Amino acid sequence: TQTRTLVFLLTIFAFNTNASAQHEEGANAVSLAVADAVRSSAVGSTALYFNPAAMHQFIQHSVETGYQFPNSNQGHVFTASAVDSATNHSLAAGMSYSYIRGDSRANLDRKGHQIRGGMATGYRGRDFSGHVGVGLRYLDLTVDDENKDDITIDVGGLLVFNNILRI
């Protein structure tokens, strides 16, 4: 068992990609704990950041707030989000707002806003469920004196078999 533990630890260190440095700004701590590997298991507001279809997989109301300190730019990210799939069982919807602020002492003055919204629908069964969703992201970010204003659209799908296999 000691050999297996050593091999496991060496494998983790050998393939470590420093994923926390690339963490999605505004995403909650649950996704950070697993290096953002939540595309098929996202719940609540995590689905707004990684797979909008996952908002529909569970019937729930989810309201979250969060704070991040990205050490690489001495910044701050404050986030508030809400996802609802309980009011209408056929349609899940959610929205998230993040205020992004960087520290000028780190030679990078950043400030901006990120707004995310999404909708998802699908079929929930006992042995099989399938979900589709669409997400919209608006980012207004000023880095030093350069303003970046962007809109992106995400489309996601999720198939769940026997609540074990997720694609």
PDB file of C-alpha atoms in Angstrom:
ATOM      1  CA  THR A   1       0.000   0.000   0.000  1.00  0.00           C
ATOM      2  CA  GLN A   2       2.926   2.368   0.565  1.00  0.00           C
ATOM      3  CA  THR A   3       4.083   1.793  -3.001  1.00  0.00           C
ATOM      4  CA  ARG A   4       0.607   2.593  -4.342  1.00  0.00           C
ATOM      5  CA  THR A   5       0.456   5.769  -2.259  1.00  0.00           C
ATOM      6  CA  LEU A   6       3.881   6.855  -3.501  1.00  0.00           C
ATOM      7  CA  VAL A   7       2.941   6.184  -7.135  1.00  0.00           C
ATOM      8  CA  PHE A   8      -0.317   8.104  -6.667  1.00  0.00           C
ATOM      9  CA  LEU A   9       1.452  11.138  -5.168  1.00  0.00           C
ATOM     10  CA  LEU A  10       4.161  11.124  -7.835  1.00  0.00           C
ATOM     11  CA  THR A  11       1.488  10.989 -10.544  1.00  0.00           C
ATOM     12  CA  ILE A  12      -0.300  13.984  -9.060  1.00  0.00           C
ATOM     13  CA  PHE A  13       2.893  16.035  -8.853  1.00  0.00           C
ATOM     14  CA  ALA A  14       4.073  14.961 -12.326  1.00  0.00           C
ATOM     15  CA  PHE A  15       0.860  16.101 -13.992  1.00  0.00           C
ATOM     16  CA  ASN A  16       0.202  19.187 -11.869  1.00  0.00           C
ATOM     17  CA  THR A  17      -0.641  22.079 -14.207  1.00  0.00           C
ATOM     18  CA  ASN A  18      -1.169  24.753 -11.568  1.00  0.00           C
ATOM     19  CA  ALA A  19      -4.868  24.865 -12.411  1.00  0.00           C
ATOM     20  CA  SER A  20      -5.635  27.279  -9.597  1.00  0.00           C
ATOM     21  CA  ALA A  21      -3.758  30.010 -11.460  1.00  0.00           C
ATOM     22  CA  GLN A  22      -6.175  29.560 -14.368  1.00  0.00           C
ATOM     23  CA  HIS A  23      -9.299  29.390 -12.213  1.00  0.00           C
ATOM     24  CA  GLU A  24     -12.387  30.960 -13.754  1.00  0.00           C
ATOM     25  CA  GLU A  25     -12.898  34.324 -12.041  1.00  0.00           C
ATOM     26  CA  GLY A  26     -16.193  34.356 -10.164  1.00  0.00           C
ATOM     27  CA  ALA A  27     -16.654  30.573 -10.048  1.00  0.00           C
ATOM     28  CA  ASN A  28     -17.277  29.195  -6.583  1.00  0.00           C
ATOM     29  CA  ALA A  29     -14.876  27.390  -4.275  1.00  0.00           C
ATOM     30  CA  VAL A  30     -16.387  23.965  -5.039  1.00  0.00           C
ATOM     31  CA  SER A  31     -14.960  24.097  -8.553  1.00  0.00           C
ATOM     32  CA  LEU A  32     -11.593  25.338  -7.289  1.00  0.00           C
ATOM     33  CA  ALA A  33     -11.339  22.349  -4.943  1.00  0.00           C
ATOM     34  CA  VAL A  34     -11.371  19.985  -7.928  1.00  0.00           C
ATOM     35  CA  ALA A  35      -9.317  22.176 -10.313  1.00  0.00           C
ATOM     36  CA  ASP A  36     -12.433  23.202 -12.287  1.00  0.00           C
ATOM     37  CA  ALA A  37     -13.163  19.574 -13.288  1.00  0.00           C
ATOM     38  CA  VAL A  38     -16.923  20.037 -12.931  1.00  0.00           C
ATOM     39  CA  ARG A  39     -18.209  20.087 -16.511  1.00  0.00           C
ATOM     40  CA  SER A  40     -20.487  17.078 -15.927  1.00  0.00           C
ATOM     41  CA  SER A  41     -21.111  17.431 -12.194  1.00  0.00           C
ATOM     42  CA  ALA A  42     -21.780  21.162 -11.841  1.00  0.00           C
ATOM     43  CA  VAL A  43     -24.562  22.120  -9.439  1.00  0.00           C
ATOM     44  CA  GLY A  44     -26.207  25.525  -8.974  1.00  0.00           C
ATOM     45  CA  SER A  45     -24.177  28.546  -9.988  1.00  0.00           C
ATOM     46  CA  THR A  46     -21.172  26.392 -10.921  1.00  0.00           C
ATOM     47  CA  ALA A  47     -23.126  25.413 -14.038  1.00  0.00           C
ATOM     48  CA  LEU A  48     -23.205  29.059 -15.179  1.00  0.00           C
ATOM     49  CA  TYR A  49     -19.407  28.947 -15.465  1.00  0.00           C
ATOM     50  CA  PHE A  50     -18.745  25.452 -16.795  1.00  0.00           C
ATOM     51  CA  ASN A  51     -21.804  23.811 -18.418  1.00  0.00           C
ATOM     52  CA  PRO A  52     -25.162  25.605 -18.542  1.00  0.00           C
ATOM     53  CA  ALA A  53     -27.006  22.315 -19.180  1.00  0.00           C
ATOM     54  CA  ALA A  54     -26.108  21.147 -15.667  1.00  0.00           C
ATOM     55  CA  MET A  55     -28.412  23.786 -14.102  1.00  0.00           C
ATOM     56  CA  HIS A  56     -31.355  21.521 -14.981  1.00  0.00           C
ATOM     57  CA  GLN A  57     -30.071  18.216 -13.571  1.00  0.00           C
ATOM     58  CA  PHE A  58     -31.347  18.809  -9.998  1.00  0.00           C
ATOM     59  CA  ILE A  59     -34.502  20.536  -8.740  1.00  0.00           C
ATOM     60  CA  GLN A  60     -33.254  23.316  -6.479  1.00  0.00           C
ATOM     61  CA  HIS A  61     -33.002  26.980  -5.569  1.00  0.00           C
ATOM     62  CA  SER A  62     -29.381  28.076  -5.252  1.00  0.00           C
ATOM     63  CA  VAL A  63     -28.181  31.470  -4.015  1.00  0.00           C
ATOM     64  CA  GLU A  64     -24.456  31.984  -3.501  1.00  0.00           C
ATOM     65  CA  THR A  65     -21.982  34.748  -2.769  1.00  0.00           C
ATOM     66  CA  GLY A  66     -18.245  34.513  -2.969  1.00  0.00           C
ATOM     67  CA  TYR A  67     -14.907  36.244  -2.739  1.00  0.00           C
ATOM     68  CA  GLN A  68     -11.634  35.375  -4.459  1.00  0.00           C
ATOM     69  CA  PHE A  69      -8.135  36.738  -4.056  1.00  0.00           C
ATOM     70  CA  PRO A  70      -6.216  35.933  -7.258  1.00  0.00           C
ATOM     71  CA  ASN A  71      -2.657  36.079  -5.955  1.00  0.00           C
ATOM     72  CA  SER A  72      -1.102  36.476  -9.414  1.00  0.00           C
ATOM     73  CA  ASN A  73      -2.448  40.026  -9.798  1.00  0.00           C
ATOM     74  CA  GLN A  74      -3.159  40.904  -6.155  1.00  0.00           C
ATOM     75  CA  GLY A  75      -6.815  41.273  -7.113  1.00  0.00           C
ATOM     76  CA  HIS A  76     -10.241  40.834  -5.636  1.00  0.00           C
ATOM     77  CA  VAL A  77     -13.367  39.264  -7.122  1.00  0.00           C
ATOM     78  CA  PHE A  78     -16.752  39.620  -5.405  1.00  0.00           C
ATOM     79  CA  THR A  79     -19.581  37.451  -6.782  1.00  0.00           C
ATOM     80  CA  ALA A  80     -23.312  36.965  -6.229  1.00  0.00           C
ATOM     81  CA  SER A  81     -25.379  34.386  -8.108  1.00  0.00           C
ATOM     82  CA  ALA A  82     -28.749  32.664  -8.165  1.00  0.00           C
ATOM     83  CA  VAL A  83     -30.010  29.589 -10.026  1.00  0.00           C
ATOM     84  CA  ASP A  84     -33.593  28.317  -9.950  1.00  0.00           C
ATOM     85  CA  SER A  85     -34.739  24.988 -11.326  1.00  0.00           C
ATOM     86  CA  ALA A  86     -37.539  24.437  -8.783  1.00  0.00           C
ATOM     87  CA  THR A  87     -40.058  27.129  -9.765  1.00  0.00           C
ATOM     88  CA  ASN A  88     -40.486  25.659 -13.252  1.00  0.00           C
ATOM     89  CA  HIS A  89     -39.404  21.998 -13.429  1.00  0.00           C
ATOM     90  CA  SER A  90     -39.103  22.172 -17.232  1.00  0.00           C
ATOM     91  CA  LEU A  91     -36.805  25.199 -17.344  1.00  0.00           C
ATOM     92  CA  ALA A  92     -33.861  26.172 -15.168  1.00  0.00           C
ATOM     93  CA  ALA A  93     -32.484  29.710 -15.216  1.00  0.00           C
ATOM     94  CA  GLY A  94     -29.667  31.495 -13.455  1.00  0.00           C
ATOM     95  CA  MET A  95     -27.690  34.716 -13.253  1.00  0.00           C
ATOM     96  CA  SER A  96     -24.366  35.756 -11.765  1.00  0.00           C
ATOM     97  CA  TYR A  97     -22.589  39.080 -11.245  1.00  0.00           C
ATOM     98  CA  SER A  98     -18.886  39.526 -10.442  1.00  0.00           C
ATOM     99  CA  TYR A  99     -17.021  42.715  -9.590  1.00  0.00           C
ATOM    100  CA  ILE A 100     -13.343  42.404 -10.510  1.00  0.00           C
ATOM    101  CA  ARG A 101     -10.696  44.669  -9.016  1.00  0.00           C
ATOM    102  CA  GLY A 102      -6.913  44.428  -9.389  1.00  0.00           C
ATOM    103  CA  ASP A 103      -4.257  46.090  -7.302  1.00  0.00           C
ATOM    104  CA  SER A 104      -2.084  48.745  -8.951  1.00  0.00           C
ATOM    105  CA  ARG A 105       0.783  47.765  -6.611  1.00  0.00           C
ATOM    106  CA  ALA A 106       1.065  44.552  -8.653  1.00  0.00           C
ATOM    107  CA  ASN A 107       1.758  46.695 -11.763  1.00  0.00           C
ATOM    108  CA  LEU A 108      -1.609  45.707 -13.179  1.00  0.00           C
ATOM    109  CA  ASP A 109      -4.601  47.949 -12.566  1.00  0.00           C
ATOM    110  CA  ARG A 110      -7.726  45.894 -13.320  1.00  0.00           C
ATOM    111  CA  LYS A 111     -11.344  46.713 -12.728  1.00  0.00           C
ATOM    112  CA  GLY A 112     -14.517  45.509 -14.301  1.00  0.00           C
ATOM    113  CA  HIS A 113     -17.771  43.620 -14.250  1.00  0.00           C
ATOM    114  CA  GLN A 114     -18.792  40.169 -15.406  1.00  0.00           C
ATOM    115  CA  ILE A 115     -22.431  39.172 -15.846  1.00  0.00           C
ATOM    116  CA  ARG A 116     -23.475  35.620 -16.666  1.00  0.00           C
ATOM    117  CA  GLY A 117     -26.916  34.256 -17.397  1.00  0.00           C
ATOM    118  CA  GLY A 118     -28.207  30.933 -18.585  1.00  0.00           C
ATOM    119  CA  MET A 119     -31.175  28.686 -19.254  1.00  0.00           C
ATOM    120  CA  ALA A 120     -31.454  24.915 -19.461  1.00  0.00           C
ATOM    121  CA  THR A 121     -34.064  22.255 -20.058  1.00  0.00           C
ATOM    122  CA  GLY A 122     -34.178  18.515 -20.498  1.00  0.00           C
ATOM    123  CA  TYR A 123     -35.521  15.195 -19.316  1.00  0.00           C
ATOM    124  CA  ARG A 124     -35.039  13.791 -15.798  1.00  0.00           C
ATOM    125  CA  GLY A 125     -35.624  10.074 -15.487  1.00  0.00           C
ATOM    126  CA  ARG A 126     -34.664   7.416 -12.978  1.00  0.00           C
ATOM    127  CA  ASP A 127     -32.107   5.599 -15.149  1.00  0.00           C
ATOM    128  CA  PHE A 128     -31.388   8.259 -17.751  1.00  0.00           C
ATOM    129  CA  SER A 129     -31.489  12.030 -18.003  1.00  0.00           C
ATOM    130  CA  GLY A 130     -30.499  14.412 -20.762  1.00  0.00           C
ATOM    131  CA  HIS A 131     -30.088  18.177 -20.522  1.00  0.00           C
ATOM    132  CA  VAL A 132     -29.234  21.054 -22.854  1.00  0.00           C
ATOM    133  CA  GLY A 133     -28.484  24.631 -21.948  1.00  0.00           C
ATOM    134  CA  VAL A 134     -27.238  27.958 -23.205  1.00  0.00           C
ATOM    135  CA  GLY A 135     -25.249  30.570 -21.319  1.00  0.00           C
ATOM    136  CA  LEU A 136     -24.390  34.189 -22.032  1.00  0.00           C
ATOM    137  CA  ARG A 137     -21.411  36.057 -20.590  1.00  0.00           C
ATOM    138  CA  TYR A 138     -20.814  39.808 -20.689  1.00  0.00           C
ATOM    139  CA  LEU A 139     -17.398  41.060 -19.608  1.00  0.00           C
ATOM    140  CA  ASP A 140     -16.466  44.710 -19.231  1.00  0.00           C
ATOM    141  CA  LEU A 141     -12.860  44.830 -18.036  1.00  0.00           C
ATOM    142  CA  THR A 142     -10.349  47.656 -17.964  1.00  0.00           C
ATOM    143  CA  VAL A 143      -6.712  46.583 -17.689  1.00  0.00           C
ATOM    144  CA  ASP A 144      -4.427  49.562 -17.092  1.00  0.00           C
ATOM    145  CA  ASP A 145      -6.025  52.029 -19.542  1.00  0.00           C
ATOM    146  CA  GLU A 146      -7.270  49.507 -22.125  1.00  0.00           C
ATOM    147  CA  ASN A 147     -10.972  48.640 -22.005  1.00  0.00           C
ATOM    148  CA  LYS A 148     -12.163  45.207 -23.149  1.00  0.00           C
ATOM    149  CA  ASP A 149     -15.880  44.742 -23.722  1.00  0.00           C
ATOM    150  CA  ASP A 150     -16.962  41.260 -24.807  1.00  0.00           C
ATOM    151  CA  ILE A 151     -19.963  38.941 -25.069  1.00  0.00           C
ATOM    152  CA  THR A 152     -19.626  35.161 -25.350  1.00  0.00           C
ATOM    153  CA  ILE A 153     -22.210  32.393 -25.696  1.00  0.00           C
ATOM    154  CA  ASP A 154     -21.819  28.853 -24.336  1.00  0.00           C
ATOM    155  CA  VAL A 155     -23.929  25.873 -25.330  1.00  0.00           C
ATOM    156  CA  GLY A 156     -23.783  22.706 -23.261  1.00  0.00           C
ATOM    157  CA  GLY A 157     -25.210  19.237 -23.108  1.00  0.00           C
ATOM    158  CA  LEU A 158     -25.244  16.575 -20.434  1.00  0.00           C
ATOM    159  CA  LEU A 159     -26.230  12.891 -20.548  1.00  0.00           C
ATOM    160  CA  VAL A 160     -26.470  10.949 -17.287  1.00  0.00           C
ATOM    161  CA  PHE A 161     -26.814   7.151 -17.210  1.00  0.00           C
ATOM    162  CA  ASN A 162     -27.890   5.461 -13.928  1.00  0.00           C
ATOM    163  CA  ASN A 163     -26.517   8.489 -12.072  1.00  0.00           C
ATOM    164  CA  ILE A 164     -23.048   6.968 -12.550  1.00  0.00           C
ATOM    165  CA  LEU A 165     -21.834   7.778 -16.059  1.00  0.00           C
ATOM    166  CA  ARG A 166     -21.924  11.443 -17.095  1.00  0.00           C
ATOM    167  CA  ILE A 167     -21.113  12.662 -20.606  1.00  0.00           C
TER     168      ILE A 167
END
